[in-house]
Amino acid sequence: MATIGRTDGDGPKLPLGQYIARDGSHGGDVTLDCARPHAMCLVGKRGSGKSNTLGLLAEGLCAVDGIVPVVADPMGGFAGLDALGAAVREPRVSPAAIPPREWPRLVGLDPTEAAGALVWTAASERSTLAEMRAYVDDEGARHTRRVAANHLARAASWGVFAPEGIRQPTDPTVLDLAGVSDRAANAVVRAVATGLYERRLAGEGPLPWLLVDEAHVFLDGVAAPALDTLLTRGRAPGVSLVLATQRPNALPETAISQADLLATHRLTGRADTAAVAGARGDYVDGSVETRIPAGVGDLLVFDDATERAHSVRVSERTTPHGGTAPTLGTDGYE
């Protein structure tokens, strides 16, 4: 049995699948190290097996003492983790968990204009959304108040804000973001990513793994700074991050450069293939494009610990995929 993500030592490992030899045959079992924190980018076009791999990682993490997986689930694909003890939770976060400077951007206002500045001030002075809306009603010119109030009313309609919300889960958790708008989902992920990081900076609680599906949605919104913090500084206090996306070309350079594990399923877009090839091309002999998998459920993992690329046939997850109907013969793959 071989382990990806480490060079030596013992510790807990996550079952991943079987090696794929150059002739296409399946070799020995492959596991993924979880004894130490990781930053991982998991990419692949829709239908390639990406969500199955993310679900398999979450299943394995649920069984490891001292580790807590937290899954940001925009597609509703991971509710089945409740069979393993994960809590599937409605996304509720405190408005105070979003930095005041981010509130104008969150609600779609320019912070340099009057209405955006008023929302920024309201978020600085008040801790609940109701209090922020009341503050806006009493301040500024009539037009400014109306614009700011309308945008805060829209934020209230998202239904994700509560005075006491999720911030620092210490048990396996699925954040059910299916049907939640991108802006609202970004607020939830920003609050939770920051909370997990702060908890570990204080040396408290189990080691969290934040697994983010459809990561491109969050890397272009108010969640991006918190995810960037986890990418660049999260491993030191013990926070792992997995970013899964069907659009590797949309990943920022920070994500590619800071990830110690880059894993790709099938890709067909030229820009996406080039993004992967350019990131870890020196880890393979010859062309990366010829190593990128063609089959559903096949995975190529670039491992910074060993500076090698590993071809793996990923095992099927045991919990059901809730986001899309399974394909006959590939139950469990997206």
mmCIF file with all atom_site columns, N, CA and C in Angstrom, residues 162-201:
data_model
loop_
_atom_site.group_PDB
_atom_site.id
_atom_site.type_symbol
_atom_site.label_atom_id
_atom_site.label_alt_id
_atom_site.label_comp_id
_atom_site.label_asym_id
_atom_site.label_entity_id
_atom_site.label_seq_id
_atom_site.pdbx_PDB_ins_code
_atom_site.Cartn_x
_atom_site.Cartn_y
_atom_site.Cartn_z
_atom_site.occupancy
_atom_site.B_iso_or_equiv
_atom_site.pdbx_formal_charge
_atom_site.auth_seq_id
_atom_site.auth_comp_id
_atom_site.auth_asym_id
_atom_site.auth_atom_id
_atom_site.pdbx_PDB_model_num
ATOM 1   N N  . ALA A 1 162 ? -28.350 35.184 11.160 1.00 0.00 ? 162 ALA A N  1
ATOM 2   C CA . ALA A 1 162 ? -28.984 35.044 12.466 1.00 0.00 ? 162 ALA A CA 1
ATOM 3   C C  . ALA A 1 162 ? -27.994 35.540 13.513 1.00 0.00 ? 162 ALA A C  1
ATOM 4   N N  . PRO A 1 163 ? -28.488 36.113 14.617 1.00 0.00 ? 163 PRO A N  1
ATOM 5   C CA . PRO A 1 163 ? -27.563 36.627 15.634 1.00 0.00 ? 163 PRO A CA 1
ATOM 6   C C  . PRO A 1 163 ? -26.559 35.585 16.108 1.00 0.00 ? 163 PRO A C  1
ATOM 7   N N  . GLU A 1 164 ? -27.003 34.356 16.268 1.00 0.00 ? 164 GLU A N  1
ATOM 8   C CA . GLU A 1 164 ? -26.107 33.262 16.627 1.00 0.00 ? 164 GLU A CA 1
ATOM 9   C C  . GLU A 1 164 ? -26.083 32.280 15.457 1.00 0.00 ? 164 GLU A C  1
ATOM 10  N N  . GLY A 1 165 ? -24.939 32.117 14.834 1.00 0.00 ? 165 GLY A N  1
ATOM 11  C CA . GLY A 1 165 ? -24.870 31.250 13.675 1.00 0.00 ? 165 GLY A CA 1
ATOM 12  C C  . GLY A 1 165 ? -23.718 30.266 13.767 1.00 0.00 ? 165 GLY A C  1
ATOM 13  N N  . ILE A 1 166 ? -23.576 29.484 12.705 1.00 0.00 ? 166 ILE A N  1
ATOM 14  C CA . ILE A 1 166 ? -22.477 28.521 12.604 1.00 0.00 ? 166 ILE A CA 1
ATOM 15  C C  . ILE A 1 166 ? -21.183 29.288 12.353 1.00 0.00 ? 166 ILE A C  1
ATOM 16  N N  . ARG A 1 167 ? -20.125 28.941 13.098 1.00 0.00 ? 167 ARG A N  1
ATOM 17  C CA . ARG A 1 167 ? -18.842 29.570 12.824 1.00 0.00 ? 167 ARG A CA 1
ATOM 18  C C  . ARG A 1 167 ? -17.681 28.618 12.962 1.00 0.00 ? 167 ARG A C  1
ATOM 19  N N  . GLN A 1 168 ? -17.702 27.816 14.001 1.00 0.00 ? 168 GLN A N  1
ATOM 20  C CA . GLN A 1 168 ? -16.547 26.987 14.314 1.00 0.00 ? 168 GLN A CA 1
ATOM 21  C C  . GLN A 1 168 ? -16.980 25.555 14.617 1.00 0.00 ? 168 GLN A C  1
ATOM 22  N N  . PRO A 1 169 ? -17.487 24.830 13.607 1.00 0.00 ? 169 PRO A N  1
ATOM 23  C CA . PRO A 1 169 ? -17.960 23.465 13.864 1.00 0.00 ? 169 PRO A CA 1
ATOM 24  C C  . PRO A 1 169 ? -16.866 22.590 14.462 1.00 0.00 ? 169 PRO A C  1
ATOM 25  N N  . THR A 1 170 ? -17.246 21.799 15.453 1.00 0.00 ? 170 THR A N  1
ATOM 26  C CA . THR A 1 170 ? -16.309 20.845 16.054 1.00 0.00 ? 170 THR A CA 1
ATOM 27  C C  . THR A 1 170 ? -16.750 19.407 15.821 1.00 0.00 ? 170 THR A C  1
ATOM 28  N N  . ASP A 1 171 ? -17.796 19.216 15.027 1.00 0.00 ? 171 ASP A N  1
ATOM 29  C CA . ASP A 1 171 ? -18.270 17.895 14.623 1.00 0.00 ? 171 ASP A CA 1
ATOM 30  C C  . ASP A 1 171 ? -18.422 17.881 13.110 1.00 0.00 ? 171 ASP A C  1
ATOM 31  N N  . PRO A 1 172 ? -18.384 16.688 12.470 1.00 0.00 ? 172 PRO A N  1
ATOM 32  C CA . PRO A 1 172 ? -18.575 16.627 11.023 1.00 0.00 ? 172 PRO A CA 1
ATOM 33  C C  . PRO A 1 172 ? -19.847 17.353 10.612 1.00 0.00 ? 172 PRO A C  1
ATOM 34  N N  . THR A 1 173 ? -19.726 18.237 9.620  1.00 0.00 ? 173 THR A N  1
ATOM 35  C CA . THR A 1 173 ? -20.816 19.140 9.264  1.00 0.00 ? 173 THR A CA 1
ATOM 36  C C  . THR A 1 173 ? -20.914 19.289 7.756  1.00 0.00 ? 173 THR A C  1
ATOM 37  N N  . VAL A 1 174 ? -22.137 19.257 7.245  1.00 0.00 ? 174 VAL A N  1
ATOM 38  C CA . VAL A 1 174 ? -22.416 19.601 5.857  1.00 0.00 ? 174 VAL A CA 1
ATOM 39  C C  . VAL A 1 174 ? -23.208 20.898 5.859  1.00 0.00 ? 174 VAL A C  1
ATOM 40  N N  . LEU A 1 175 ? -22.668 21.937 5.234  1.00 0.00 ? 175 LEU A N  1
ATOM 41  C CA . LEU A 1 175 ? -23.367 23.208 5.095  1.00 0.00 ? 175 LEU A CA 1
ATOM 42  C C  . LEU A 1 175 ? -24.228 23.121 3.844  1.00 0.00 ? 175 LEU A C  1
ATOM 43  N N  . ASP A 1 176 ? -25.532 22.985 4.035  1.00 0.00 ? 176 ASP A N  1
ATOM 44  C CA . ASP A 1 176 ? -26.458 22.773 2.928  1.00 0.00 ? 176 ASP A CA 1
ATOM 45  C C  . ASP A 1 176 ? -26.731 24.102 2.227  1.00 0.00 ? 176 ASP A C  1
ATOM 46  N N  . LEU A 1 177 ? -25.981 24.352 1.153  1.00 0.00 ? 177 LEU A N  1
ATOM 47  C CA . LEU A 1 177 ? -26.089 25.609 0.417  1.00 0.00 ? 177 LEU A CA 1
ATOM 48  C C  . LEU A 1 177 ? -26.874 25.454 -0.885 1.00 0.00 ? 177 LEU A C  1
ATOM 49  N N  . ALA A 1 178 ? -27.524 24.305 -1.076 1.00 0.00 ? 178 ALA A N  1
ATOM 50  C CA . ALA A 1 178 ? -28.319 24.094 -2.287 1.00 0.00 ? 178 ALA A CA 1
ATOM 51  C C  . ALA A 1 178 ? -29.458 25.106 -2.330 1.00 0.00 ? 178 ALA A C  1
ATOM 52  N N  . GLY A 1 179 ? -29.585 25.803 -3.434 1.00 0.00 ? 179 GLY A N  1
ATOM 53  C CA . GLY A 1 179 ? -30.643 26.795 -3.578 1.00 0.00 ? 179 GLY A CA 1
ATOM 54  C C  . GLY A 1 179 ? -30.326 28.138 -2.968 1.00 0.00 ? 179 GLY A C  1
ATOM 55  N N  . VAL A 1 180 ? -29.167 28.267 -2.338 1.00 0.00 ? 180 VAL A N  1
ATOM 56  C CA . VAL A 1 180 ? -28.745 29.529 -1.741 1.00 0.00 ? 180 VAL A CA 1
ATOM 57  C C  . VAL A 1 180 ? -28.003 30.339 -2.801 1.00 0.00 ? 180 VAL A C  1
ATOM 58  N N  . SER A 1 181 ? -28.261 31.635 -2.873 1.00 0.00 ? 181 SER A N  1
ATOM 59  C CA . SER A 1 181 ? -27.608 32.473 -3.875 1.00 0.00 ? 181 SER A CA 1
ATOM 60  C C  . SER A 1 181 ? -26.099 32.495 -3.658 1.00 0.00 ? 181 SER A C  1
ATOM 61  N N  . ASP A 1 182 ? -25.361 32.830 -4.707 1.00 0.00 ? 182 ASP A N  1
ATOM 62  C CA . ASP A 1 182 ? -23.905 32.852 -4.604 1.00 0.00 ? 182 ASP A CA 1
ATOM 63  C C  . ASP A 1 182 ? -23.435 33.842 -3.553 1.00 0.00 ? 182 ASP A C  1
ATOM 64  N N  . ARG A 1 183 ? -24.065 35.018 -3.494 1.00 0.00 ? 183 ARG A N  1
ATOM 65  C CA . ARG A 1 183 ? -23.647 36.012 -2.499 1.00 0.00 ? 183 ARG A CA 1
ATOM 66  C C  . ARG A 1 183 ? -23.869 35.481 -1.083 1.00 0.00 ? 183 ARG A C  1
ATOM 67  N N  . ALA A 1 184 ? -25.030 34.884 -0.848 1.00 0.00 ? 184 ALA A N  1
ATOM 68  C CA . ALA A 1 184 ? -25.326 34.351 0.480  1.00 0.00 ? 184 ALA A CA 1
ATOM 69  C C  . ALA A 1 184 ? -24.390 33.204 0.835  1.00 0.00 ? 184 ALA A C  1
ATOM 70  N N  . ALA A 1 185 ? -24.127 32.318 -0.136 1.00 0.00 ? 185 ALA A N  1
ATOM 71  C CA . ALA A 1 185 ? -23.221 31.195 0.110  1.00 0.00 ? 185 ALA A CA 1
ATOM 72  C C  . ALA A 1 185 ? -21.819 31.696 0.436  1.00 0.00 ? 185 ALA A C  1
ATOM 73  N N  . ASN A 1 186 ? -21.395 32.761 -0.224 1.00 0.00 ? 186 ASN A N  1
ATOM 74  C CA . ASN A 1 186 ? -20.095 33.346 0.073  1.00 0.00 ? 186 ASN A CA 1
ATOM 75  C C  . ASN A 1 186 ? -20.029 33.857 1.501  1.00 0.00 ? 186 ASN A C  1
ATOM 76  N N  . ALA A 1 187 ? -21.112 34.461 1.979  1.00 0.00 ? 187 ALA A N  1
ATOM 77  C CA . ALA A 1 187 ? -21.138 34.945 3.361  1.00 0.00 ? 187 ALA A CA 1
ATOM 78  C C  . ALA A 1 187 ? -20.960 33.789 4.334  1.00 0.00 ? 187 ALA A C  1
ATOM 79  N N  . VAL A 1 188 ? -21.631 32.669 4.068  1.00 0.00 ? 188 VAL A N  1
ATOM 80  C CA . VAL A 1 188 ? -21.543 31.510 4.954  1.00 0.00 ? 188 VAL A CA 1
ATOM 81  C C  . VAL A 1 188 ? -20.128 30.952 4.973  1.00 0.00 ? 188 VAL A C  1
ATOM 82  N N  . VAL A 1 189 ? -19.542 30.753 3.795  1.00 0.00 ? 189 VAL A N  1
ATOM 83  C CA . VAL A 1 189 ? -18.202 30.172 3.722  1.00 0.00 ? 189 VAL A CA 1
ATOM 84  C C  . VAL A 1 189 ? -17.169 31.126 4.317  1.00 0.00 ? 189 VAL A C  1
ATOM 85  N N  . ARG A 1 190 ? -17.337 32.431 4.104  1.00 0.00 ? 190 ARG A N  1
ATOM 86  C CA . ARG A 1 190 ? -16.412 33.395 4.714  1.00 0.00 ? 190 ARG A CA 1
ATOM 87  C C  . ARG A 1 190 ? -16.430 33.268 6.229  1.00 0.00 ? 190 ARG A C  1
ATOM 88  N N  . ALA A 1 191 ? -17.631 33.219 6.813  1.00 0.00 ? 191 ALA A N  1
ATOM 89  C CA . ALA A 1 191 ? -17.746 33.147 8.265  1.00 0.00 ? 191 ALA A CA 1
ATOM 90  C C  . ALA A 1 191 ? -17.168 31.849 8.812  1.00 0.00 ? 191 ALA A C  1
ATOM 91  N N  . VAL A 1 192 ? -17.466 30.731 8.170  1.00 0.00 ? 192 VAL A N  1
ATOM 92  C CA . VAL A 1 192 ? -17.014 29.432 8.678  1.00 0.00 ? 192 VAL A CA 1
ATOM 93  C C  . VAL A 1 192 ? -15.511 29.268 8.484  1.00 0.00 ? 192 VAL A C  1
ATOM 94  N N  . ALA A 1 193 ? -14.977 29.645 7.323  1.00 0.00 ? 193 ALA A N  1
ATOM 95  C CA . ALA A 1 193 ? -13.541 29.523 7.087  1.00 0.00 ? 193 ALA A CA 1
ATOM 96  C C  . ALA A 1 193 ? -12.758 30.353 8.101  1.00 0.00 ? 193 ALA A C  1
ATOM 97  N N  . THR A 1 194 ? -13.231 31.571 8.355  1.00 0.00 ? 194 THR A N  1
ATOM 98  C CA . THR A 1 194 ? -12.568 32.430 9.338  1.00 0.00 ? 194 THR A CA 1
ATOM 99  C C  . THR A 1 194 ? -12.682 31.839 10.739 1.00 0.00 ? 194 THR A C  1
ATOM 100 N N  . GLY A 1 195 ? -13.853 31.325 11.075 1.00 0.00 ? 195 GLY A N  1
ATOM 101 C CA . GLY A 1 195 ? -14.055 30.756 12.399 1.00 0.00 ? 195 GLY A CA 1
ATOM 102 C C  . GLY A 1 195 ? -13.179 29.546 12.662 1.00 0.00 ? 195 GLY A C  1
ATOM 103 N N  . LEU A 1 196 ? -13.064 28.668 11.677 1.00 0.00 ? 196 LEU A N  1
ATOM 104 C CA . LEU A 1 196 ? -12.213 27.483 11.842 1.00 0.00 ? 196 LEU A CA 1
ATOM 105 C C  . LEU A 1 196 ? -10.754 27.881 12.026 1.00 0.00 ? 196 LEU A C  1
ATOM 106 N N  . TYR A 1 197 ? -10.322 28.871 11.261 1.00 0.00 ? 197 TYR A N  1
ATOM 107 C CA . TYR A 1 197 ? -8.936  29.334 11.363 1.00 0.00 ? 197 TYR A CA 1
ATOM 108 C C  . TYR A 1 197 ? -8.675  29.951 12.734 1.00 0.00 ? 197 TYR A C  1
ATOM 109 N N  . GLU A 1 198 ? -9.598  30.784 13.202 1.00 0.00 ? 198 GLU A N  1
ATOM 110 C CA . GLU A 1 198 ? -9.412  31.428 14.503 1.00 0.00 ? 198 GLU A CA 1
ATOM 111 C C  . GLU A 1 198 ? -9.431  30.409 15.641 1.00 0.00 ? 198 GLU A C  1
ATOM 112 N N  . ARG A 1 199 ? -10.273 29.388 15.519 1.00 0.00 ? 199 ARG A N  1
ATOM 113 C CA . ARG A 1 199 ? -10.321 28.370 16.561 1.00 0.00 ? 199 ARG A CA 1
ATOM 114 C C  . ARG A 1 199 ? -8.994  27.635 16.666 1.00 0.00 ? 199 ARG A C  1
ATOM 115 N N  . ARG A 1 200 ? -8.408  27.317 15.513 1.00 0.00 ? 200 ARG A N  1
ATOM 116 C CA . ARG A 1 200 ? -7.142  26.602 15.548 1.00 0.00 ? 200 ARG A CA 1
ATOM 117 C C  . ARG A 1 200 ? -5.975  27.516 15.944 1.00 0.00 ? 200 ARG A C  1
ATOM 118 N N  . LEU A 1 201 ? -6.055  28.801 15.631 1.00 0.00 ? 201 LEU A N  1
ATOM 119 C CA . LEU A 1 201 ? -5.030  29.723 16.112 1.00 0.00 ? 201 LEU A CA 1
ATOM 120 C C  . LEU A 1 201 ? -4.993  29.742 17.636 1.00 0.00 ? 201 LEU A C  1
#
